[in-house]
JSON list of C-alpha atoms in Angstrom, two decimals:
[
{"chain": "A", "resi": 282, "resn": "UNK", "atom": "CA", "xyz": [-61.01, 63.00, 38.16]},
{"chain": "A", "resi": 283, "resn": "UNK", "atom": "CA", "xyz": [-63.85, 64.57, 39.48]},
{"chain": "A", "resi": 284, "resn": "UNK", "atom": "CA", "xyz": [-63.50, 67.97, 41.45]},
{"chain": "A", "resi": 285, "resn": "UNK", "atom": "CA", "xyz": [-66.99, 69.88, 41.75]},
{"chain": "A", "resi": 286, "resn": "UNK", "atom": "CA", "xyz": [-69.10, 68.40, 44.08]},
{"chain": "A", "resi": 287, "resn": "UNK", "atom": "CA", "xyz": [-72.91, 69.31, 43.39]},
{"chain": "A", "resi": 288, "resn": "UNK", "atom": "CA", "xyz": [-75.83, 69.37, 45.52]},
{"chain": "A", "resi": 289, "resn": "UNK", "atom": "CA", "xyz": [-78.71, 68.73, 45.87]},
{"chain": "A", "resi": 290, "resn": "UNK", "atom": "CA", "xyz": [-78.31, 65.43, 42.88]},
{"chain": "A", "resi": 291, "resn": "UNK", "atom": "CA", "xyz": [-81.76, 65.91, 42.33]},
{"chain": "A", "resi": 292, "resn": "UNK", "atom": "CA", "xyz": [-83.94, 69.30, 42.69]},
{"chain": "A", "resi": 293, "resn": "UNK", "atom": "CA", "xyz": [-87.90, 69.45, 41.77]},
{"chain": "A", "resi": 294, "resn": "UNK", "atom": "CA", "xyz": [-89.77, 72.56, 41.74]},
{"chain": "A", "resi": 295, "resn": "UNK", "atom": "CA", "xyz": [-93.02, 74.02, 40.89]},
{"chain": "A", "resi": 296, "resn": "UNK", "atom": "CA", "xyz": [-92.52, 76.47, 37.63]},
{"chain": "A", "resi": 297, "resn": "UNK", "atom": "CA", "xyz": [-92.27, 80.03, 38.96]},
{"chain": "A", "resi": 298, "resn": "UNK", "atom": "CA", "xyz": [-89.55, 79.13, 41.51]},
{"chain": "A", "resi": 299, "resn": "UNK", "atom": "CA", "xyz": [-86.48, 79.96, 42.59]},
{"chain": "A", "resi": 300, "resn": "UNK", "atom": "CA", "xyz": [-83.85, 76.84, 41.69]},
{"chain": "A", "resi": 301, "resn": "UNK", "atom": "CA", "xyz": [-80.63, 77.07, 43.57]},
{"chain": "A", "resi": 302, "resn": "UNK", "atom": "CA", "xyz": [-77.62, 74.45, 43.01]},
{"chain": "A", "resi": 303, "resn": "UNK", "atom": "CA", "xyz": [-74.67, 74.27, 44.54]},
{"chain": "A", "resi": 304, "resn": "UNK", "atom": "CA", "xyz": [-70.87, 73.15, 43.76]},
{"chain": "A", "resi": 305, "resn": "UNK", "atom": "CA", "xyz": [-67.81, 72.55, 45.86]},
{"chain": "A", "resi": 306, "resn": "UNK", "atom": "CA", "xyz": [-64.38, 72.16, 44.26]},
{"chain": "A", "resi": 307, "resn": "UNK", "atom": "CA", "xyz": [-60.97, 71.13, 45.91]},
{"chain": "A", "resi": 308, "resn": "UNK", "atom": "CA", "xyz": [-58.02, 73.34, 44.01]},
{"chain": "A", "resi": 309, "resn": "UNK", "atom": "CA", "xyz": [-57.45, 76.50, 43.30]},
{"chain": "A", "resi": 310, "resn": "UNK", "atom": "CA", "xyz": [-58.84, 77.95, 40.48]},
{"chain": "A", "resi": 311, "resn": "UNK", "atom": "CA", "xyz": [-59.32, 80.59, 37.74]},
{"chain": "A", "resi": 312, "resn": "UNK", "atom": "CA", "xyz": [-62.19, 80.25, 36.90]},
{"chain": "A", "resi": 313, "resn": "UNK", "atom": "CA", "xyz": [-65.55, 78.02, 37.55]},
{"chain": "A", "resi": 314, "resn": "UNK", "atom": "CA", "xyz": [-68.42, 77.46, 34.63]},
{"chain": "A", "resi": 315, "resn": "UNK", "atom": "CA", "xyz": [-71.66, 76.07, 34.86]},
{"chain": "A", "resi": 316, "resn": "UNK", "atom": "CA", "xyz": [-73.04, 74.14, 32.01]},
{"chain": "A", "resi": 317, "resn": "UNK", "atom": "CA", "xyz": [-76.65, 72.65, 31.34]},
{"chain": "A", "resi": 318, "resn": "UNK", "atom": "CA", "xyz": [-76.96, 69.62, 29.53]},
{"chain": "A", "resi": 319, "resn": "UNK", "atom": "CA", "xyz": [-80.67, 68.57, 28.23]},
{"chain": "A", "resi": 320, "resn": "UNK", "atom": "CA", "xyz": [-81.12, 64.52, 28.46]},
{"chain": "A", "resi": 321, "resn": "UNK", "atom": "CA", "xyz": [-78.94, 62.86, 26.18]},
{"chain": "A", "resi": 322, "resn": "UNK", "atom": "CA", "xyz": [-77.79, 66.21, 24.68]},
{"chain": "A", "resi": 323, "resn": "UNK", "atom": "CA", "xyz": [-74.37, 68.09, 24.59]},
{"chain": "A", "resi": 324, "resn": "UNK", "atom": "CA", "xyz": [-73.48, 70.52, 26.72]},
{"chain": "A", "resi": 325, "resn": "UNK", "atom": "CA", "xyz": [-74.24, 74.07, 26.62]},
{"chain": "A", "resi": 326, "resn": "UNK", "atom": "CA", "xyz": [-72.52, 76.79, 28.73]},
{"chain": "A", "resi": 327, "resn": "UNK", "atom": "CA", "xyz": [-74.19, 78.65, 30.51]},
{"chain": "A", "resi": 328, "resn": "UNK", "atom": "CA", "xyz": [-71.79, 81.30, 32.81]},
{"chain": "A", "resi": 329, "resn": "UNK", "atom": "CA", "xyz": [-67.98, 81.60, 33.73]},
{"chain": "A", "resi": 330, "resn": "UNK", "atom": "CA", "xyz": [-67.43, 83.60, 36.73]},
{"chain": "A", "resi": 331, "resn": "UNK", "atom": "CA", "xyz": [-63.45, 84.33, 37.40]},
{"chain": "A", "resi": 332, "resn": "UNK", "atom": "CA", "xyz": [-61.92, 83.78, 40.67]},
{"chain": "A", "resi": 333, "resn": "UNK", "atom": "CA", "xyz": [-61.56, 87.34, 41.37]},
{"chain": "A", "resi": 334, "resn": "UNK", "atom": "CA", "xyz": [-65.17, 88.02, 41.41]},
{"chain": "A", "resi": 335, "resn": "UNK", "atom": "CA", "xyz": [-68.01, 87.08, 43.51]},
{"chain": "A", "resi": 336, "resn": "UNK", "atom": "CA", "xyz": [-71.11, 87.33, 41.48]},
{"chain": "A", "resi": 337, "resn": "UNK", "atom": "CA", "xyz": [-72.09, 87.24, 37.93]},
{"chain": "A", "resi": 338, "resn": "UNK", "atom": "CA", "xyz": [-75.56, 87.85, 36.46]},
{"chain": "A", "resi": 339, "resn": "UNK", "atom": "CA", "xyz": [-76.96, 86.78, 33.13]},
{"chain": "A", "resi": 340, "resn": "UNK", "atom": "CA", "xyz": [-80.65, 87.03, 32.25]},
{"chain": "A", "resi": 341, "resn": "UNK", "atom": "CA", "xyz": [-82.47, 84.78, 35.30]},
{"chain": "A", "resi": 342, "resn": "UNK", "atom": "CA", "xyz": [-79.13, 83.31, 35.93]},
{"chain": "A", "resi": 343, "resn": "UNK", "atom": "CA", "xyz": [-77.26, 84.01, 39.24]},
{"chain": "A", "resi": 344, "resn": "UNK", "atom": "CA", "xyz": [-73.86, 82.40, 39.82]},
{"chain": "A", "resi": 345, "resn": "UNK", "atom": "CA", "xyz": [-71.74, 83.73, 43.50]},
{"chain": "A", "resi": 346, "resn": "UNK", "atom": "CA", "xyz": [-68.75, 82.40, 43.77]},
{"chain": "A", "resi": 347, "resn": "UNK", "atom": "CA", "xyz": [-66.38, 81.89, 47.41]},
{"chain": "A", "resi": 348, "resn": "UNK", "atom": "CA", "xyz": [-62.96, 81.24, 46.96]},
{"chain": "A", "resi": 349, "resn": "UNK", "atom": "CA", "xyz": [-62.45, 80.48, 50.82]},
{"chain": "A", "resi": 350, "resn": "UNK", "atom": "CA", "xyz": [-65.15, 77.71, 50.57]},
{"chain": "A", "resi": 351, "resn": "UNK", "atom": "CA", "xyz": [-64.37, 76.76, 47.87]},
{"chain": "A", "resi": 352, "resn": "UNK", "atom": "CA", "xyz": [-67.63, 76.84, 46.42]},
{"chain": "A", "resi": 353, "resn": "UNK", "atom": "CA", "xyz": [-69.84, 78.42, 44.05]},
{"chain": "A", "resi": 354, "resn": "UNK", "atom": "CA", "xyz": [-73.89, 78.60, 43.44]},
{"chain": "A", "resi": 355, "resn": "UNK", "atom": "CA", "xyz": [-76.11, 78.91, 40.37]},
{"chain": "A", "resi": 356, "resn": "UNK", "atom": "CA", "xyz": [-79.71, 80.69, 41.21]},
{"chain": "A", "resi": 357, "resn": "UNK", "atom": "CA", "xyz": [-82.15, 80.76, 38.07]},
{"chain": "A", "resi": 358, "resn": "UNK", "atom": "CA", "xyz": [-85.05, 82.78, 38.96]},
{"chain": "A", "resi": 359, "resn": "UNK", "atom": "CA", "xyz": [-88.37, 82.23, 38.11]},
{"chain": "A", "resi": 360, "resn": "UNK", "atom": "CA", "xyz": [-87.70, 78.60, 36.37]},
{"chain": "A", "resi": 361, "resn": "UNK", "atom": "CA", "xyz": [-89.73, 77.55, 33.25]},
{"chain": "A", "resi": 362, "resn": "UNK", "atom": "CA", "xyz": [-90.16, 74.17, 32.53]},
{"chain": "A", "resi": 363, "resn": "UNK", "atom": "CA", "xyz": [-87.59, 74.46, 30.14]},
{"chain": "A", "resi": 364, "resn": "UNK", "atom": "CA", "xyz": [-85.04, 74.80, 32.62]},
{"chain": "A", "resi": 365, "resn": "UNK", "atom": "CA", "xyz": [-85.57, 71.14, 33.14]},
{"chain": "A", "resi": 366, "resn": "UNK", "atom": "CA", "xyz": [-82.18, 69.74, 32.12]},
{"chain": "A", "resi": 367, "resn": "UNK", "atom": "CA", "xyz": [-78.85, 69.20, 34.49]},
{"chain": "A", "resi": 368, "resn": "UNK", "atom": "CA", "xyz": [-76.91, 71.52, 35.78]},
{"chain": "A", "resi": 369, "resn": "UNK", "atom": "CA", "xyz": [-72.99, 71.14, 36.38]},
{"chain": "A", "resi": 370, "resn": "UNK", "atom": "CA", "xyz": [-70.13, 72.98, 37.73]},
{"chain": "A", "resi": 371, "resn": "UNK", "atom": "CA", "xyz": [-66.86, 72.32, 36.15]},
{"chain": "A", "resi": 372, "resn": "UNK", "atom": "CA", "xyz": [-63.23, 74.10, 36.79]},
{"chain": "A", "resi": 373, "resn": "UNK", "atom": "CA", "xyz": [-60.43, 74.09, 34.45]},
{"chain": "A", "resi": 374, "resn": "UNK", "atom": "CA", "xyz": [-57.17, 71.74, 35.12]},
{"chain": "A", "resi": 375, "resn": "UNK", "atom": "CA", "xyz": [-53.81, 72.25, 33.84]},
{"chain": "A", "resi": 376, "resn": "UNK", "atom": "CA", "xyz": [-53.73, 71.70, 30.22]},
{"chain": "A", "resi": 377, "resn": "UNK", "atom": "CA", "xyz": [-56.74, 73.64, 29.56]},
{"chain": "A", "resi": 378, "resn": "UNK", "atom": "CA", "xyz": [-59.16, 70.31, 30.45]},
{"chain": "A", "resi": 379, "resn": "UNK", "atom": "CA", "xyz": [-62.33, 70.59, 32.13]},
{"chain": "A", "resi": 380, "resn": "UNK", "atom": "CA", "xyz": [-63.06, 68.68, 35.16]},
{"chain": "A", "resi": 381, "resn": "UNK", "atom": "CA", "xyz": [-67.07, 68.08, 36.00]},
{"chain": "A", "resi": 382, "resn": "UNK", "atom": "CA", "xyz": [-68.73, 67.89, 39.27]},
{"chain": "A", "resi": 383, "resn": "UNK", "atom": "CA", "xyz": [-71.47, 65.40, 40.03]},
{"chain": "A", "resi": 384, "resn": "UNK", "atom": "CA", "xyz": [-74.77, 67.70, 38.27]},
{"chain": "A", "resi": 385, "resn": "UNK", "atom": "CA", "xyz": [-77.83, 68.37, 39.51]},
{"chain": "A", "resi": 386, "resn": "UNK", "atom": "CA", "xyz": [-80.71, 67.08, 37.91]},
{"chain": "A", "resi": 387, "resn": "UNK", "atom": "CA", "xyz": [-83.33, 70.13, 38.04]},
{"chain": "A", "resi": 388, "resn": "UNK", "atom": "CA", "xyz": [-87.08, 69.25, 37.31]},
{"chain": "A", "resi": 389, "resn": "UNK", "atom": "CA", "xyz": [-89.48, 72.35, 36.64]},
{"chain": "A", "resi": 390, "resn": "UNK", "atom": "CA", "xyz": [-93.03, 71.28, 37.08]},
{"chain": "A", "resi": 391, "resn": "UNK", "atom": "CA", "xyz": [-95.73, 73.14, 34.98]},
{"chain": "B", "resi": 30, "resn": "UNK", "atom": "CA", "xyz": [-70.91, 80.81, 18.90]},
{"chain": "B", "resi": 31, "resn": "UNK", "atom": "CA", "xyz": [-68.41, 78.30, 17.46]},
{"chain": "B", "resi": 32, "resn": "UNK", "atom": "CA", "xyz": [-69.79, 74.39, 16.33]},
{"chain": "B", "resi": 33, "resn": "UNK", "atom": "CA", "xyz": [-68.58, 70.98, 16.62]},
{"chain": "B", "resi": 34, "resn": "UNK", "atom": "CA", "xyz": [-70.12, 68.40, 15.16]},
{"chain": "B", "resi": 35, "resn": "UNK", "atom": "CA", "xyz": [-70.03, 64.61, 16.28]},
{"chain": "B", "resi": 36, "resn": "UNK", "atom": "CA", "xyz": [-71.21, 61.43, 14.35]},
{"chain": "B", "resi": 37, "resn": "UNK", "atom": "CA", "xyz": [-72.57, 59.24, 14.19]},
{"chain": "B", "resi": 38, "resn": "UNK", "atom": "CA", "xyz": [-75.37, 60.22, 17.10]},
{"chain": "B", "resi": 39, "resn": "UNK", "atom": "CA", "xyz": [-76.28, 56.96, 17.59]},
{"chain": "B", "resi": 40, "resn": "UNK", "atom": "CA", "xyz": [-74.27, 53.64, 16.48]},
{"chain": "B", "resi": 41, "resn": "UNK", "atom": "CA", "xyz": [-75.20, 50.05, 17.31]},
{"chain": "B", "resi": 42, "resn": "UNK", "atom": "CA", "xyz": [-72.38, 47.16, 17.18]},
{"chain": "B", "resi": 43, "resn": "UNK", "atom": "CA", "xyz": [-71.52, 43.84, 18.05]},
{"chain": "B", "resi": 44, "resn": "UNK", "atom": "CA", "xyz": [-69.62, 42.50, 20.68]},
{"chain": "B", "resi": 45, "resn": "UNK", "atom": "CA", "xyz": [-65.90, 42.61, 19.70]},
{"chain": "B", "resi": 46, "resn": "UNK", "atom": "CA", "xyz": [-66.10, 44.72, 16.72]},
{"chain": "B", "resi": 47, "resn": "UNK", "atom": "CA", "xyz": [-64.41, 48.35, 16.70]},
{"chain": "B", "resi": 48, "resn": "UNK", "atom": "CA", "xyz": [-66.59, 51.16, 16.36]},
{"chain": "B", "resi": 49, "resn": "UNK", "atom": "CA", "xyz": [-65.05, 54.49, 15.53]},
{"chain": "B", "resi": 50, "resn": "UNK", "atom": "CA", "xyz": [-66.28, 58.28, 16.71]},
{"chain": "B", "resi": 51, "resn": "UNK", "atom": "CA", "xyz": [-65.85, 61.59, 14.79]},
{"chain": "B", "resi": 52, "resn": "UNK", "atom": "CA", "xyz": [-65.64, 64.98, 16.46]},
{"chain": "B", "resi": 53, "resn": "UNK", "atom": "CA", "xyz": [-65.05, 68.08, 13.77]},
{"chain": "B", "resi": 54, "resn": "UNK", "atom": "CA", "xyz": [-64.43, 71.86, 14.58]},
{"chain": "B", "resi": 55, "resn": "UNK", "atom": "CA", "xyz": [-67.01, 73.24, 11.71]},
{"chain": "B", "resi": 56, "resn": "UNK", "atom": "CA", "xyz": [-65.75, 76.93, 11.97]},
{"chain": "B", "resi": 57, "resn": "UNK", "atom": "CA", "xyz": [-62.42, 77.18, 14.09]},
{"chain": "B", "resi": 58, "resn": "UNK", "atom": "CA", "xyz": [-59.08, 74.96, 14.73]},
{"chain": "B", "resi": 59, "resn": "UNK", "atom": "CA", "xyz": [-58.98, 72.73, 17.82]},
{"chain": "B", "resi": 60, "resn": "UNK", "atom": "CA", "xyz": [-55.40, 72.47, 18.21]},
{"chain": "B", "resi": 61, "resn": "UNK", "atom": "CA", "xyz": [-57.22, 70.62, 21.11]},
{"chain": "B", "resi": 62, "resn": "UNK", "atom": "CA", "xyz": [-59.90, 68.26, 21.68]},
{"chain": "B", "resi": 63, "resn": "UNK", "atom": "CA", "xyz": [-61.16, 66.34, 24.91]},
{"chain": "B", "resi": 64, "resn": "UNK", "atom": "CA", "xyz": [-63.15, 63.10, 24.58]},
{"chain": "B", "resi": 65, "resn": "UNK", "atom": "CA", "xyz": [-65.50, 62.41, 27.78]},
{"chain": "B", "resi": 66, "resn": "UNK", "atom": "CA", "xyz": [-67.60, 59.43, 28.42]},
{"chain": "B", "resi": 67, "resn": "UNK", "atom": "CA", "xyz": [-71.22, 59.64, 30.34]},
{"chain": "B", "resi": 68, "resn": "UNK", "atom": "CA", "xyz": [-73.07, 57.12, 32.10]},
{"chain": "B", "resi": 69, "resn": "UNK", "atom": "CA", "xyz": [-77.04, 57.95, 32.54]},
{"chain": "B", "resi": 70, "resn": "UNK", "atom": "CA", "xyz": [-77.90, 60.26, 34.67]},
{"chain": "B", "resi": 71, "resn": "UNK", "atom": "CA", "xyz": [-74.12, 60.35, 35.71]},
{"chain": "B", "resi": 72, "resn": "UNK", "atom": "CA", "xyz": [-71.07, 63.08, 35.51]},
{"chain": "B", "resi": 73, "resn": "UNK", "atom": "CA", "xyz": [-69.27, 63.46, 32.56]},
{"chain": "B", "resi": 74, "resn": "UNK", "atom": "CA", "xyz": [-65.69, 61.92, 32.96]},
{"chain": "B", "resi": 75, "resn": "UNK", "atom": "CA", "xyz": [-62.50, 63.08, 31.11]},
{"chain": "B", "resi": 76, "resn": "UNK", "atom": "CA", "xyz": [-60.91, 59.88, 28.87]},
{"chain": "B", "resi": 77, "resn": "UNK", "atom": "CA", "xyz": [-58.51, 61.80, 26.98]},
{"chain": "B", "resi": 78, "resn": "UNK", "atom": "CA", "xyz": [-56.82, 65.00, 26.07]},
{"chain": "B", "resi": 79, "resn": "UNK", "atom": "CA", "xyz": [-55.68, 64.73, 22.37]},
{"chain": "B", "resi": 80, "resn": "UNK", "atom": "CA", "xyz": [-53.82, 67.74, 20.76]},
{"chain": "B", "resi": 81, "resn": "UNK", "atom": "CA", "xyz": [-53.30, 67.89, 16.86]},
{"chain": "B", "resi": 82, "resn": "UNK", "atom": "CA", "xyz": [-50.53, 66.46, 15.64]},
{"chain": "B", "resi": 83, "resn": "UNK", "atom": "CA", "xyz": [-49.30, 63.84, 18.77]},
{"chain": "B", "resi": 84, "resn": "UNK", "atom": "CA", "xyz": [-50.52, 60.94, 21.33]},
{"chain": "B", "resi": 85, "resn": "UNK", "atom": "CA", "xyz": [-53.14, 61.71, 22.95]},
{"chain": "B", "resi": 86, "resn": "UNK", "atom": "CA", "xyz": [-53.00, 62.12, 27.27]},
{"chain": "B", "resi": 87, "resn": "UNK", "atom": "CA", "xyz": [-55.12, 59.35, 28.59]},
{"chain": "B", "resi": 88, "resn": "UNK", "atom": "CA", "xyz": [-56.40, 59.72, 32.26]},
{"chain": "B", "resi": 89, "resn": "UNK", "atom": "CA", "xyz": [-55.55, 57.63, 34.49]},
{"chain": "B", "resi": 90, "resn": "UNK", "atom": "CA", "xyz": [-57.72, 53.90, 34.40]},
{"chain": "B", "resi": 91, "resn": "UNK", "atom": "CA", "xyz": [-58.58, 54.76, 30.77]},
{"chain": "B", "resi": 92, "resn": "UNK", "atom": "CA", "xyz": [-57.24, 51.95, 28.32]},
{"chain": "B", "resi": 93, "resn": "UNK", "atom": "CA", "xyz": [-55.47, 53.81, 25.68]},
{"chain": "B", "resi": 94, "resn": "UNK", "atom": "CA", "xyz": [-55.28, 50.15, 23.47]},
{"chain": "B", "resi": 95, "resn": "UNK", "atom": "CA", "xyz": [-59.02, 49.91, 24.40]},
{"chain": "B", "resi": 96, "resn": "UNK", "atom": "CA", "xyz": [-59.95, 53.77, 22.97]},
{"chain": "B", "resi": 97, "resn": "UNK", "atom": "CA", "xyz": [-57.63, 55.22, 20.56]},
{"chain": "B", "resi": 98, "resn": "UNK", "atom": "CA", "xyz": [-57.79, 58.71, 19.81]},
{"chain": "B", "resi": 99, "resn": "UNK", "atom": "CA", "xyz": [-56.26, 60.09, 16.65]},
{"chain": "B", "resi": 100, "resn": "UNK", "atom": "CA", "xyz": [-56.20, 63.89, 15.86]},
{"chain": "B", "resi": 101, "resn": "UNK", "atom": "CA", "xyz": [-54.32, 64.10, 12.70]},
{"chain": "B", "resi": 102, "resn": "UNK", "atom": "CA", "xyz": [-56.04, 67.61, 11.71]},
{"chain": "B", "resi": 103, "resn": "UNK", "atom": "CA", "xyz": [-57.19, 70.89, 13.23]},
{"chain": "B", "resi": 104, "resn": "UNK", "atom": "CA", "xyz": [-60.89, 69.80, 12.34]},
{"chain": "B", "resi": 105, "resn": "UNK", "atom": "CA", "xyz": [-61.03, 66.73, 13.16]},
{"chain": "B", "resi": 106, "resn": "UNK", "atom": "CA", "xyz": [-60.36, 63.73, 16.07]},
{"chain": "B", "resi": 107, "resn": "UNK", "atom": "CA", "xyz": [-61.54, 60.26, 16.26]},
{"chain": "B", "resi": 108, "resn": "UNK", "atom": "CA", "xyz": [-62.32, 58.13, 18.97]},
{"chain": "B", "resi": 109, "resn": "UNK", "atom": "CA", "xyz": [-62.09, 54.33, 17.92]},
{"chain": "B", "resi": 110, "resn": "UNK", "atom": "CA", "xyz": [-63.20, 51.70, 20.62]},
{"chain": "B", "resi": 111, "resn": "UNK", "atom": "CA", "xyz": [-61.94, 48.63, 19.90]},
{"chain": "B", "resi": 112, "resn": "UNK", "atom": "CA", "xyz": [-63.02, 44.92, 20.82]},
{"chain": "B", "resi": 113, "resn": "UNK", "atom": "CA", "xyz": [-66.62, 46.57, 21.96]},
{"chain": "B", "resi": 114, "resn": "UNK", "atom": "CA", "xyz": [-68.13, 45.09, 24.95]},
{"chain": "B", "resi": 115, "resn": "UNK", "atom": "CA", "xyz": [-71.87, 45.26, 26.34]},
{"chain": "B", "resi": 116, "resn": "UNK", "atom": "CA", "xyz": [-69.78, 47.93, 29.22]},
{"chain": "B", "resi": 117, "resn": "UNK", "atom": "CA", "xyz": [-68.44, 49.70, 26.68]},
{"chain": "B", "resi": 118, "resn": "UNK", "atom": "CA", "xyz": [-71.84, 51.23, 25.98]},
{"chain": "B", "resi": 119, "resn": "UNK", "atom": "CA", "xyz": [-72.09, 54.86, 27.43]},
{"chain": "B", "resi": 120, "resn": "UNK", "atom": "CA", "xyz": [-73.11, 58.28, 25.90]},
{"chain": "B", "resi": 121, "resn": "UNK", "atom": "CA", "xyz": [-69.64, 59.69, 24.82]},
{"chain": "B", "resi": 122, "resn": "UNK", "atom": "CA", "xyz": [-69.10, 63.66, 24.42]},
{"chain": "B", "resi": 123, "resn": "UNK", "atom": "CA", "xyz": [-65.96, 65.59, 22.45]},
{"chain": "B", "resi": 124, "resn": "UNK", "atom": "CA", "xyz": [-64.97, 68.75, 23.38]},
{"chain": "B", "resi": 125, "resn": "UNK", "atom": "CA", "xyz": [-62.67, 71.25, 21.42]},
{"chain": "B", "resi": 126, "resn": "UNK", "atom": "CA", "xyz": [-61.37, 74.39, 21.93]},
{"chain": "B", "resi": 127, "resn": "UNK", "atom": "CA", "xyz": [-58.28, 76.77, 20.06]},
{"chain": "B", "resi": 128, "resn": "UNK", "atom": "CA", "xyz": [-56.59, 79.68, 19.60]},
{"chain": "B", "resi": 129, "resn": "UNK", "atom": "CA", "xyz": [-59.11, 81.08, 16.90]},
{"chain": "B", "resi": 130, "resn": "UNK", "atom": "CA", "xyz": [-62.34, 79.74, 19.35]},
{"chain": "B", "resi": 131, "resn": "UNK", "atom": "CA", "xyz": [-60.73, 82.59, 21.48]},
{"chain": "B", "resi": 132, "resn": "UNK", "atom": "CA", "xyz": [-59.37, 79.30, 24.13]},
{"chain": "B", "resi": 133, "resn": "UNK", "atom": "CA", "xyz": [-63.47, 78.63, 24.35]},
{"chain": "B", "resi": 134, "resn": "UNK", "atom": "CA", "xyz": [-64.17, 75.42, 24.70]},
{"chain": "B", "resi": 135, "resn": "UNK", "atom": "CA", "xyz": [-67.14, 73.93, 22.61]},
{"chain": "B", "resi": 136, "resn": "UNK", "atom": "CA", "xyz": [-68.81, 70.80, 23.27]},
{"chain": "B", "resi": 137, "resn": "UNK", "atom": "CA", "xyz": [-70.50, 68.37, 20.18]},
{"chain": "B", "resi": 138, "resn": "UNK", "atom": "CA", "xyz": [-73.74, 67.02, 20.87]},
{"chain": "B", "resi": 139, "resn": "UNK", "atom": "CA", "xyz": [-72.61, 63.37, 21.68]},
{"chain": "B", "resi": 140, "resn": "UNK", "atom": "CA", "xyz": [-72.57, 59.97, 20.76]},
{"chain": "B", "resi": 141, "resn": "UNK", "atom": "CA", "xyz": [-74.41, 57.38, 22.08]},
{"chain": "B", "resi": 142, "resn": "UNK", "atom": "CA", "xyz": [-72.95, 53.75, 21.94]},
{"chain": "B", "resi": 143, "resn": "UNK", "atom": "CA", "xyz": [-74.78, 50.72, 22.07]},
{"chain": "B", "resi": 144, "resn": "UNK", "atom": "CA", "xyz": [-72.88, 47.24, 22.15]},
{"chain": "B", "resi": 145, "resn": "UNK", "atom": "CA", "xyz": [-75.16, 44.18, 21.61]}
]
């Protein structure tokens, strides 16, 4: 099943930008992560923010998090063109699984 | 941080043939290990929970005859796809995660399958 909803699909920017992506999610939840995933690669974690806090920063990374939405946001600041990859949200089901929202492909332009 | 290792990375096979998928825990026991599947430019979506030891937890629509999933050790779980059709081909993705990965949950760098 799929629970985080992510928009926009599809976000190009010029390098230098701001990239913000947004997830929605339908249960309750402990925690939300966002992973990257390069084309055709694995996935790499990027930031878990608990459900008792509302903001978490690592290096250009920005992730806010509201429980009453439901929803959650990942900022990177000043993208590189090696932020190209996509992006997804994913919250933790009973039994410890990981359930994915929809990604958002993220294009940095040089 | 922790690695897990899938092969093969790539695999071509014929229609109808079985075509099997490792996933090893290189530094840590997965008493646990999830096997996702990934069309292009597409979510990933959960097939299976399998914990070390006993049947793996299929979600629901995914043929458990079709993709077995064995984890016999702490290291290690296969993913078999039997009778391979053209539709079978997808990128597929193990995860694992355990008590001594601190409950972390890893992710191997994929499989992509091919059926011709």
């Amino acid at each position: 099943s799929q629970q985080g909803e992510e928009d926009p699909q599809a976000l190009s920017i010029q390098e230098g930008e701001n990239a913000t992506m947004n997830c929605s999610y339908k249960t309750s939840i402990n925690n939300l992560q966002w992973y990257r995933q390069n084309s055709g690669r694995g996935l790499v974690h990027l930031i878990l923010i608990r459900s008792n806090e509302r903001e978490k920063h690592s290096g250009r990374l920005r992730v806010t998090l509201d429980t009453s939405k439901k929803s959650s946001s990942l900022l990177i600041t000043a993208s590189r063109a090696a932020d190209t990859a996509s992006y997804f949200c994913a919250t933790v089901e009973y039994g410890n699984k990981l359930v994915f929202g929809a990604g958002t492909i993220l294009r940095v332009k040089s | 941080g922790a690695v897990v290792s899938q092969h093969p990375s790539r695999v071509i096979c014929k229609s109808g043939t079985s075509v099997k998928i490792e996933c090893r825990s290189l530094d840590f026991q997965a008493t646990t290990m999830f096997w996702y599947r990934q069309f292009p430019k597409k979510s990933l979506m959960l097939m299976a929970t399998s914990n070390e030891g006993s049947k793996a937890t299929y979600e629901q629509g995914v043929e458990k005859d079709k993709f077995l999933i064995n984890h016999a050790s702490l290291t290690l779980s296969t993913l078999t796809v039997t009778s391979a059709h053209p539709e079978d081909s997808s990128f597929y993705i193990c995860s694992a995660t355990g008590p001594s990965s601190g409950n972390t949950i890893y992710f191997g760098e994929g499989s992509w399958l091919t059926v011709v």
